[in-house]
CSV table of C-alpha atoms in Angstrom, one decimal:
chain,number,residue,atom,x,y,z
A,1,MET,CA,0.0,0.0,0.0
A,2,SER,CA,2.9,2.4,0.7
A,3,SER,CA,4.0,2.1,-2.9
A,4,ILE,CA,0.6,3.5,-3.9
A,5,LEU,CA,0.3,6.2,-1.3
A,6,LYS,CA,3.8,7.5,-0.5
A,7,PRO,CA,5.1,8.5,-4.0
A,8,PHE,CA,1.9,10.4,-4.8
A,9,ILE,CA,0.9,11.9,-1.4
A,10,ALA,CA,1.6,15.4,-2.7
A,11,LEU,CA,-0.6,15.0,-5.7
A,12,TYR,CA,-3.4,13.3,-3.6
A,13,THR,CA,-3.3,16.2,-1.1
A,14,ALA,CA,-3.3,18.8,-3.9
A,15,ALA,CA,-6.2,17.1,-5.6
A,16,LEU,CA,-8.2,17.1,-2.4
A,17,PHE,CA,-7.8,20.8,-1.7
A,18,LEU,CA,-8.3,21.6,-5.4
A,19,MET,CA,-11.6,19.8,-5.5
A,20,MET,CA,-12.7,21.4,-2.2
A,21,SER,CA,-12.1,24.8,-3.7
A,22,LEU,CA,-13.7,24.0,-7.1
A,23,GLY,CA,-16.8,22.3,-5.5
A,24,LEU,CA,-17.4,25.4,-3.4
A,25,LEU,CA,-16.6,27.9,-6.2
A,26,THR,CA,-19.0,26.3,-8.8
A,27,THR,CA,-22.0,26.3,-6.4
A,28,PHE,CA,-21.2,29.7,-4.8
A,29,VAL,CA,-20.9,31.4,-8.2
A,30,SER,CA,-24.3,30.1,-9.3
A,31,LEU,CA,-26.0,31.1,-6.0
A,32,LYS,CA,-24.3,34.5,-6.1
A,33,LEU,CA,-25.6,35.2,-9.7
A,34,THR,CA,-29.1,34.4,-8.6
A,35,MET,CA,-29.0,36.6,-5.5
A,36,GLU,CA,-27.6,39.5,-7.5
A,37,GLY,CA,-30.8,39.4,-9.7
A,38,ILE,CA,-29.1,38.0,-12.8
A,39,SER,CA,-31.7,36.2,-15.0
A,40,THR,CA,-31.4,32.4,-15.3
A,41,GLN,CA,-30.5,32.6,-19.0
A,42,VAL,CA,-27.8,35.2,-18.4
A,43,ALA,CA,-26.4,33.1,-15.5
A,44,GLY,CA,-26.4,30.1,-17.9
A,45,LEU,CA,-24.3,32.1,-20.4
A,46,ILE,CA,-21.8,33.2,-17.7
A,47,VAL,CA,-21.2,29.7,-16.3
A,48,THR,CA,-21.0,28.3,-19.8
A,49,SER,CA,-18.0,30.4,-20.5
A,50,TYR,CA,-16.1,28.2,-17.9
A,51,PHE,CA,-16.6,25.2,-20.1
A,52,ILE,CA,-15.5,27.1,-23.2
A,53,GLY,CA,-12.3,27.7,-21.3
A,54,VAL,CA,-12.1,24.0,-20.5
A,55,ILE,CA,-12.2,23.2,-24.3
A,56,VAL,CA,-9.6,25.9,-25.1
A,57,GLY,CA,-7.4,24.7,-22.3
A,58,SER,CA,-7.5,21.1,-23.3
A,59,LEU,CA,-6.1,22.2,-26.7
A,60,TYR,CA,-3.3,24.5,-25.5
A,61,CYS,CA,-2.3,23.8,-21.9
A,62,LYS,CA,-0.3,20.7,-22.8
A,63,SER,CA,2.2,22.9,-24.7
A,64,LEU,CA,3.0,25.0,-21.6
A,65,ILE,CA,3.4,21.8,-19.5
A,66,LYS,CA,5.7,20.4,-22.1
A,67,SER,CA,7.9,23.5,-22.2
A,68,VAL,CA,8.3,24.4,-18.5
A,69,GLY,CA,7.5,21.2,-16.7
A,70,HIS,CA,4.8,19.9,-14.3
A,71,ILE,CA,5.6,21.8,-11.1
A,72,ARG,CA,6.0,25.2,-12.6
A,73,SER,CA,2.9,24.7,-14.8
A,74,PHE,CA,0.9,23.7,-11.8
A,75,CYS,CA,1.9,26.8,-9.8
A,76,ALA,CA,1.2,29.0,-12.8
A,77,PHE,CA,-2.3,27.5,-13.4
A,78,ALA,CA,-3.1,27.8,-9.7
A,79,ALA,CA,-2.0,31.4,-9.6
A,80,ILE,CA,-4.3,32.2,-12.6
A,81,ILE,CA,-7.4,30.6,-11.1
A,82,THR,CA,-6.7,32.2,-7.7
A,83,SER,CA,-6.4,35.6,-9.4
A,84,MET,CA,-9.7,35.0,-11.2
A,85,VAL,CA,-11.4,34.0,-7.9
A,86,MET,CA,-10.2,37.2,-6.2
A,87,LEU,CA,-11.5,39.3,-9.1
A,88,HIS,CA,-14.9,37.7,-8.6
A,89,GLY,CA,-15.0,39.1,-5.2
A,90,LEU,CA,-13.8,42.6,-6.2
A,91,TYR,CA,-16.0,43.3,-9.3
A,92,MET,CA,-19.5,42.3,-10.1
A,93,SER,CA,-20.5,42.4,-13.8
A,94,ALA,CA,-22.0,39.8,-16.0
A,95,VAL,CA,-19.4,40.4,-18.8
A,96,ALA,CA,-16.5,40.5,-16.4
A,97,TRP,CA,-17.6,37.3,-14.6
A,98,ALA,CA,-18.0,35.5,-17.9
A,99,LEU,CA,-14.3,36.4,-18.7
A,100,PHE,CA,-13.2,35.3,-15.2
A,101,ARG,CA,-15.0,32.0,-15.6
A,102,PHE,CA,-13.4,31.5,-19.1
A,103,PHE,CA,-9.9,31.9,-17.8
A,104,SER,CA,-10.8,29.8,-14.7
A,105,GLY,CA,-11.8,27.0,-17.1
A,106,ILE,CA,-8.4,27.2,-18.9
A,107,ALA,CA,-6.5,27.1,-15.6
A,108,VAL,CA,-8.6,24.2,-14.1
A,109,ILE,CA,-8.1,21.9,-17.1
A,110,GLY,CA,-4.4,22.7,-17.0
A,111,LEU,CA,-4.2,21.7,-13.3
A,112,PHE,CA,-5.9,18.4,-13.9
A,113,MET,CA,-3.7,17.7,-16.9
A,114,VAL,CA,-0.6,18.2,-14.7
A,115,ILE,CA,-2.0,15.9,-12.0
A,116,GLU,CA,-3.3,13.1,-14.2
A,117,SER,CA,-0.3,13.0,-16.6
A,118,TRP,CA,2.0,13.0,-13.5
A,119,LEU,CA,0.1,10.0,-12.0
A,120,ASN,CA,-0.1,8.2,-15.3
A,121,GLU,CA,3.6,8.6,-16.1
A,122,CYS,CA,5.0,7.7,-12.6
A,123,SER,CA,2.7,4.8,-11.7
A,124,HIS,CA,3.4,1.2,-12.9
A,125,SER,CA,0.9,-0.7,-15.0
A,126,ASP,CA,0.2,-3.1,-12.1
A,127,THR,CA,-0.7,-0.3,-9.7
A,128,ARG,CA,-2.1,2.4,-12.0
A,129,GLY,CA,-5.7,1.3,-11.4
A,130,ARG,CA,-5.4,1.6,-7.7
A,131,VAL,CA,-3.5,4.9,-7.9
A,132,PHE,CA,-6.2,6.5,-10.0
A,133,SER,CA,-8.9,5.0,-7.8
A,134,ILE,CA,-7.5,6.7,-4.7
A,135,TYR,CA,-7.1,9.9,-6.7
A,136,MET,CA,-10.8,9.8,-7.8
A,137,ILE,CA,-12.1,9.0,-4.4
A,138,LEU,CA,-10.3,12.0,-3.0
A,139,CYS,CA,-11.7,14.1,-5.8
A,140,TYR,CA,-15.3,13.1,-4.9
A,141,LEU,CA,-14.7,13.6,-1.2
A,142,GLY,CA,-13.1,17.0,-1.8
A,143,ASN,CA,-16.0,18.1,-4.0
A,144,GLY,CA,-18.5,16.9,-1.3
A,145,ILE,CA,-16.6,18.6,1.5
A,146,GLY,CA,-16.4,21.8,-0.5
A,147,GLN,CA,-20.2,22.1,-0.7
A,148,GLN,CA,-20.3,22.2,3.1
A,149,PHE,CA,-18.1,25.3,3.1
A,150,LEU,CA,-21.2,27.3,2.0
A,151,ASN,CA,-22.3,27.1,5.6
A,152,PHE,CA,-19.1,28.9,6.8
A,153,GLY,CA,-19.9,32.4,5.4
A,154,ASP,CA,-22.6,34.6,4.3
A,155,VAL,CA,-23.3,34.0,0.6
A,156,LYS,CA,-24.4,37.6,0.3
A,157,ASP,CA,-20.9,39.0,0.9
A,158,GLN,CA,-17.5,38.2,-0.6
A,159,THR,CA,-16.0,36.1,2.3
A,160,LEU,CA,-16.3,32.7,0.5
A,161,PHE,CA,-14.3,33.9,-2.4
A,162,PHE,CA,-11.3,34.4,-0.1
A,163,VAL,CA,-12.0,30.9,1.5
A,164,ILE,CA,-11.8,29.5,-2.1
A,165,GLY,CA,-8.5,31.4,-2.7
A,166,PHE,CA,-7.1,30.0,0.5
A,167,LEU,CA,-7.9,26.4,-0.4
A,168,LEU,CA,-6.4,27.0,-3.9
A,169,MET,CA,-3.1,28.2,-2.3
A,170,LEU,CA,-3.1,25.1,0.0
A,171,CYS,CA,-3.1,22.9,-3.1
A,172,VAL,CA,0.1,24.5,-4.3
A,173,ILE,CA,2.1,23.8,-1.2
A,174,PRO,CA,2.5,20.0,-1.5
A,175,VAL,CA,3.3,20.1,-5.2
A,176,SER,CA,5.8,22.9,-5.0
A,177,LEU,CA,7.6,21.2,-2.1
A,178,THR,CA,7.6,17.7,-3.3
A,179,ARG,CA,10.9,15.9,-3.9
A,180,SER,CA,9.5,13.8,-6.7
A,181,ILE,CA,10.9,14.3,-10.2
A,182,HIS,CA,8.1,15.4,-12.4
A,183,PRO,CA,7.8,13.4,-15.7
A,184,ASP,CA,7.9,14.6,-19.3
A,185,LEU,CA,4.6,15.0,-21.0
A,186,PRO,CA,4.4,12.4,-23.8
A,187,GLU,CA,4.2,13.5,-27.4
A,188,ILE,CA,0.6,13.6,-28.6
A,189,GLU,CA,-0.3,12.9,-32.2
A,190,THR,CA,-3.1,14.8,-34.0
A,191,ILE,CA,-6.6,13.6,-33.1
A,192,ARG,CA,-8.6,12.2,-35.9
A,193,LEU,CA,-12.1,12.9,-34.6
A,194,LYS,CA,-13.9,11.4,-37.6
A,195,GLN,CA,-12.2,8.1,-37.1
A,196,ILE,CA,-12.9,8.0,-33.4
A,197,PHE,CA,-16.5,8.9,-34.0
A,198,GLN,CA,-16.9,6.2,-36.6
A,199,LYS,CA,-15.4,3.5,-34.4
A,200,ALA,CA,-16.8,4.5,-31.1
A,201,PRO,CA,-20.1,6.4,-31.6
A,202,LEU,CA,-21.5,5.1,-28.3
A,203,GLY,CA,-18.6,6.4,-26.4
A,204,ILE,CA,-18.8,9.8,-28.0
A,205,LEU,CA,-22.6,9.9,-27.4
A,206,GLY,CA,-22.1,9.0,-23.7
A,207,CYS,CA,-19.4,11.7,-23.2
A,208,PHE,CA,-21.4,14.3,-25.0
A,209,THR,CA,-24.5,13.5,-22.9
A,210,ALA,CA,-22.4,13.5,-19.7
A,211,GLY,CA,-21.3,17.0,-20.6
A,212,LEU,CA,-24.9,18.1,-21.1
A,213,VAL,CA,-26.1,16.7,-17.7
A,214,ASN,CA,-23.0,17.2,-15.5
A,215,SER,CA,-22.5,20.9,-16.3
A,216,SER,CA,-26.2,21.6,-16.0
A,217,PHE,CA,-26.3,20.0,-12.6
A,218,TYR,CA,-23.3,21.9,-11.2
A,219,THR,CA,-24.3,25.3,-12.7
A,220,MET,CA,-28.1,25.3,-12.5
A,221,GLY,CA,-28.5,23.0,-9.5
A,222,PRO,CA,-27.8,25.8,-7.0
A,223,ILE,CA,-30.1,28.2,-9.0
A,224,PHE,CA,-32.9,25.6,-8.9
A,225,CYS,CA,-32.5,25.2,-5.1
A,226,HIS,CA,-32.6,29.0,-4.6
A,227,LYS,CA,-35.8,29.2,-6.7
A,228,ILE,CA,-37.6,26.6,-4.6
A,229,ASN,CA,-36.5,28.6,-1.5
A,230,LEU,CA,-34.1,26.1,0.1
A,231,SER,CA,-31.7,27.5,2.7
A,232,VAL,CA,-28.0,27.7,2.1
A,233,SER,CA,-27.5,24.7,4.4
A,234,GLN,CA,-30.0,22.7,2.4
A,235,VAL,CA,-28.4,23.7,-0.9
A,236,SER,CA,-25.0,22.5,0.3
A,237,ASN,CA,-26.6,19.2,1.5
A,238,PHE,CA,-28.3,18.8,-1.8
A,239,MET,CA,-25.1,19.2,-3.8
A,240,THR,CA,-23.1,17.0,-1.4
A,241,ILE,CA,-25.6,14.1,-1.4
A,242,ALA,CA,-25.6,14.1,-5.2
A,243,VAL,CA,-21.8,14.0,-5.4
A,244,LEU,CA,-21.5,11.3,-2.8
A,245,GLY,CA,-24.2,9.3,-4.6
A,246,GLY,CA,-22.0,9.4,-7.7
A,247,LEU,CA,-19.1,8.1,-5.6
A,248,PHE,CA,-20.9,5.2,-4.0
A,249,LEU,CA,-22.5,4.0,-7.3
A,250,GLN,CA,-19.3,4.0,-9.2
A,251,TRP,CA,-18.1,0.6,-8.0
A,252,PRO,CA,-21.4,-1.4,-8.5
A,253,VAL,CA,-22.1,0.2,-11.9
A,254,GLY,CA,-18.4,-0.3,-12.9
A,255,ALA,CA,-18.5,-4.0,-11.8
A,256,PHE,CA,-21.8,-4.5,-13.8
A,257,SER,CA,-20.2,-2.9,-16.9
A,258,ASP,CA,-17.1,-5.0,-16.6
A,259,ARG,CA,-19.2,-8.2,-16.4
A,260,PHE,CA,-21.7,-7.5,-19.2
A,261,ASP,CA,-21.6,-5.9,-22.6
A,262,ARG,CA,-21.3,-2.1,-22.2
A,263,SER,CA,-23.3,-1.4,-25.3
A,264,VAL,CA,-26.2,-2.9,-23.3
A,265,VAL,CA,-25.3,-1.3,-19.9
A,266,MET,CA,-25.2,2.2,-21.4
A,267,PRO,CA,-28.9,2.4,-22.5
A,268,VAL,CA,-30.0,0.5,-19.4
A,269,THR,CA,-28.4,2.9,-17.0
A,270,GLY,CA,-29.6,5.8,-19.2
A,271,GLY,CA,-33.1,4.5,-18.9
A,272,ILE,CA,-32.9,4.2,-15.1
A,273,PHE,CA,-31.6,7.8,-15.0
A,274,ALA,CA,-34.5,9.0,-17.1
A,275,LEU,CA,-37.0,7.2,-14.8
A,276,ILE,CA,-35.4,8.7,-11.7
A,277,SER,CA,-35.4,12.2,-13.2
A,278,CYS,CA,-39.1,11.8,-14.2
A,279,PHE,CA,-40.0,10.6,-10.7
A,280,ILE,CA,-38.3,13.6,-9.1
A,281,LEU,CA,-40.0,16.0,-11.6
A,282,LEU,CA,-43.4,14.6,-10.6
A,283,ALA,CA,-42.9,13.8,-6.9
A,284,ALA,CA,-40.4,16.3,-5.6
A,285,PRO,CA,-43.0,19.1,-4.9
A,286,HIS,CA,-44.9,16.7,-2.7
A,287,ILE,CA,-42.3,14.8,-0.6
A,288,SER,CA,-40.2,15.7,2.4
A,289,PHE,CA,-36.7,17.2,2.0
A,290,THR,CA,-35.2,14.0,3.5
A,291,ALA,CA,-36.9,11.9,0.9
A,292,PHE,CA,-35.9,14.4,-1.8
A,293,LEU,CA,-32.2,13.9,-0.7
A,294,ALA,CA,-32.6,10.2,-0.8
A,295,VAL,CA,-33.7,10.1,-4.4
A,296,THR,CA,-31.1,12.8,-5.2
A,297,ALA,CA,-28.4,10.4,-4.1
A,298,ILE,CA,-29.7,7.8,-6.6
A,299,PHE,CA,-30.1,10.5,-9.2
A,300,GLY,CA,-26.5,11.7,-8.8
A,301,GLY,CA,-25.2,8.1,-8.7
A,302,PHE,CA,-26.6,7.3,-12.2
A,303,MET,CA,-25.8,10.7,-13.6
A,304,PHE,CA,-22.1,10.5,-12.7
A,305,THR,CA,-21.6,7.0,-14.1
A,306,ILE,CA,-22.6,8.0,-17.6
A,307,TYR,CA,-19.1,9.4,-18.4
A,308,PRO,CA,-16.9,6.6,-17.1
A,309,THR,CA,-19.0,3.9,-18.8
A,310,ALA,CA,-18.8,5.8,-22.0
A,311,VAL,CA,-15.0,6.2,-21.7
A,312,ALA,CA,-14.6,2.5,-21.1
A,313,ARG,CA,-16.8,1.7,-24.1
A,314,ALA,CA,-14.8,4.0,-26.3
A,315,HIS,CA,-11.5,2.4,-25.3
A,316,ASP,CA,-13.0,-1.0,-25.9
A,317,MET,CA,-12.9,-0.1,-29.6
A,318,PHE,CA,-9.2,0.9,-29.8
A,319,GLU,CA,-5.8,-0.4,-29.1
A,320,PRO,CA,-3.9,0.7,-26.0
A,321,LYS,CA,-1.5,2.8,-28.1
A,322,ASP,CA,-4.4,5.1,-29.0
A,323,VAL,CA,-5.4,5.9,-25.4
A,324,VAL,CA,-4.1,9.5,-25.4
A,325,ASN,CA,-5.8,10.4,-28.7
A,326,VAL,CA,-9.1,8.7,-27.7
A,327,SER,CA,-9.1,10.3,-24.2
A,328,SER,CA,-8.5,13.8,-25.7
A,329,ALA,CA,-11.3,13.3,-28.2
A,330,LEU,CA,-13.7,12.2,-25.4
A,331,MET,CA,-12.8,15.2,-23.3
A,332,PHE,CA,-13.4,17.4,-26.3
A,333,PHE,CA,-16.9,16.1,-26.9
A,334,PHE,CA,-17.6,16.2,-23.1
A,335,GLY,CA,-16.6,19.9,-23.3
A,336,ILE,CA,-19.0,20.6,-26.2
A,337,GLY,CA,-21.9,19.1,-24.2
A,338,ALA,CA,-20.8,21.0,-21.1
A,339,VAL,CA,-21.0,24.3,-23.1
A,340,ILE,CA,-24.4,23.6,-24.5
A,341,GLY,CA,-26.0,22.1,-21.3
A,342,PRO,CA,-26.4,25.2,-19.2
A,343,LEU,CA,-27.7,27.2,-22.1
A,344,ILE,CA,-30.4,24.7,-22.8
A,345,SER,CA,-31.3,23.9,-19.2
A,346,SER,CA,-31.5,27.6,-18.2
A,347,THR,CA,-33.8,28.2,-21.3
A,348,VAL,CA,-36.0,25.3,-20.3
A,349,ILE,CA,-36.4,26.6,-16.8
A,350,GLU,CA,-37.2,30.1,-18.1
A,351,TYR,CA,-39.6,28.8,-20.8
A,352,ILE,CA,-41.6,26.5,-18.5
A,353,ASP,CA,-41.5,29.2,-15.8
A,354,ASN,CA,-41.2,26.6,-13.1
A,355,PRO,CA,-38.0,25.7,-11.3
A,356,TYR,CA,-38.8,22.0,-11.6
A,357,GLY,CA,-38.2,22.4,-15.3
A,358,PHE,CA,-34.7,21.6,-14.1
A,359,TYR,CA,-35.7,17.9,-13.9
A,360,ALA,CA,-37.8,18.1,-17.1
A,361,TYR,CA,-34.5,18.9,-18.8
A,362,PHE,CA,-32.7,15.9,-17.3
A,363,THR,CA,-35.7,13.6,-18.2
A,364,CYS,CA,-35.7,14.6,-21.8
A,365,ILE,CA,-31.9,14.5,-22.2
A,366,SER,CA,-31.6,11.1,-20.5
A,367,ALA,CA,-34.5,9.6,-22.5
A,368,ALA,CA,-33.0,10.8,-25.8
A,369,TYR,CA,-29.7,9.4,-24.7
A,370,THR,CA,-31.3,6.0,-24.0
A,371,ILE,CA,-33.1,5.8,-27.3
A,372,VAL,CA,-30.1,6.9,-29.4
A,373,ALA,CA,-27.8,4.5,-27.5
A,374,TYR,CA,-30.2,1.7,-28.2
A,375,ILE,CA,-30.4,2.6,-31.9
A,376,LEU,CA,-26.6,2.8,-32.3
A,377,ARG,CA,-26.2,-0.6,-30.6
A,378,LYS,CA,-28.6,-2.1,-33.1
A,379,LYS,CA,-26.7,-0.9,-36.1
A,380,GLU,CA,-23.5,-2.4,-37.3
A,381,ILE,CA,-21.5,0.8,-36.6
A,382,ALA,CA,-21.8,-0.1,-32.9
A,383,LYS,CA,-19.6,-3.1,-33.1
A,384,SER,CA,-20.1,-5.7,-30.4
A,385,ILE,CA,-17.2,-6.5,-28.1
A,386,SER,CA,-17.0,-9.7,-26.1
A,387,VAL,CA,-17.0,-9.2,-22.3
A,388,GLU,CA,-13.5,-10.8,-22.2
A,389,ASP,CA,-12.1,-8.1,-24.6
A,390,GLN,CA,-13.5,-5.1,-22.7
A,391,VAL,CA,-11.1,-2.8,-20.9
A,392,ASP,CA,-11.4,-2.4,-17.2
A,393,TYR,CA,-13.9,0.2,-15.9
A,394,LYS,CA,-12.2,3.1,-14.1
A,395,ILE,CA,-13.7,5.6,-11.7
A,396,MET,CA,-13.7,9.0,-13.5
A,397,LYS,CA,-14.2,12.4,-12.0
A,398,HIS,CA,-16.9,14.8,-13.2
A,399,THR,CA,-15.5,18.0,-14.4
A,400,SER,CA,-16.9,20.8,-12.4
């Protein structure tokens, strides 16, 4: 166990503090926009700029890491996002906040590229799965803990922005002081998106759908809670329970997808997610908050397993040597979905003029995903893979 923990303790600690800060930041920004009287659609545009930054960062941050190294890049990206967070607290403007979120997205994807490439390069093939499992568990825990920090300050003032900045600076300390030699970033060939789409349409569909639902949940979830008059404490509990539900269902869904054909698992889990979303849409106004949290845990569990199942399915269709190109393409399509998601979900809420339109959006998206996944599986383009030839399922984080 020491061979898994000791070499990466600095990265594990950094990931924990990073996800604590990002979990708090995403929820707090959405709440703050609502309390400042920003319309739902404008708020959707502002938070969408973050995911545009993620797409841009996924294309360009690797060049900086390659030129100056992992440690210096990590410190630079952390400085950028900390500066953006401080600016949030100093200046309130829809246009300015959109710019702050855009540069935050670039910096965040750069931070994760540093951590994950470092873990991947410095872990051996026989321990890599466990190394990444510990990393992902800490990411989920950090995200859940970060939601609870909403209770440590008044969301109407700027205090929490400084708490977020403090947590971001804490994540720099272990990385900057580590004695580990950072690895070189491997050369990455040009991504052939058309080839990947032709060979792994189910994987692309799943990642795109995960972007649609994950980004909408993180950005519009707090706005939904505010519109149904939940307290700040209840908002933090709602977000935490959904995240922890995603953590606890990773293992059973992963084991199920490793044992059975993932082209079957994907529409099945998508169908369950659609049913849960529909149930919440119809029942949430009439049940207790405790019962609402219980179904939210199941909701979050199935929502946050769409992405890792899709990633595993996509890698089923390619050779191990193609892992970097395939992963980059999947992140790209996830980013596109993440950009579109808040725009659509905010429009749905405004059009229906009911906060529970939030779950109408999830019901429609998950139902469409289920149907299209089933259709793709029935066609020859969705090539069947024997269970023995499937790659192992890995817990994957949800980009916030």
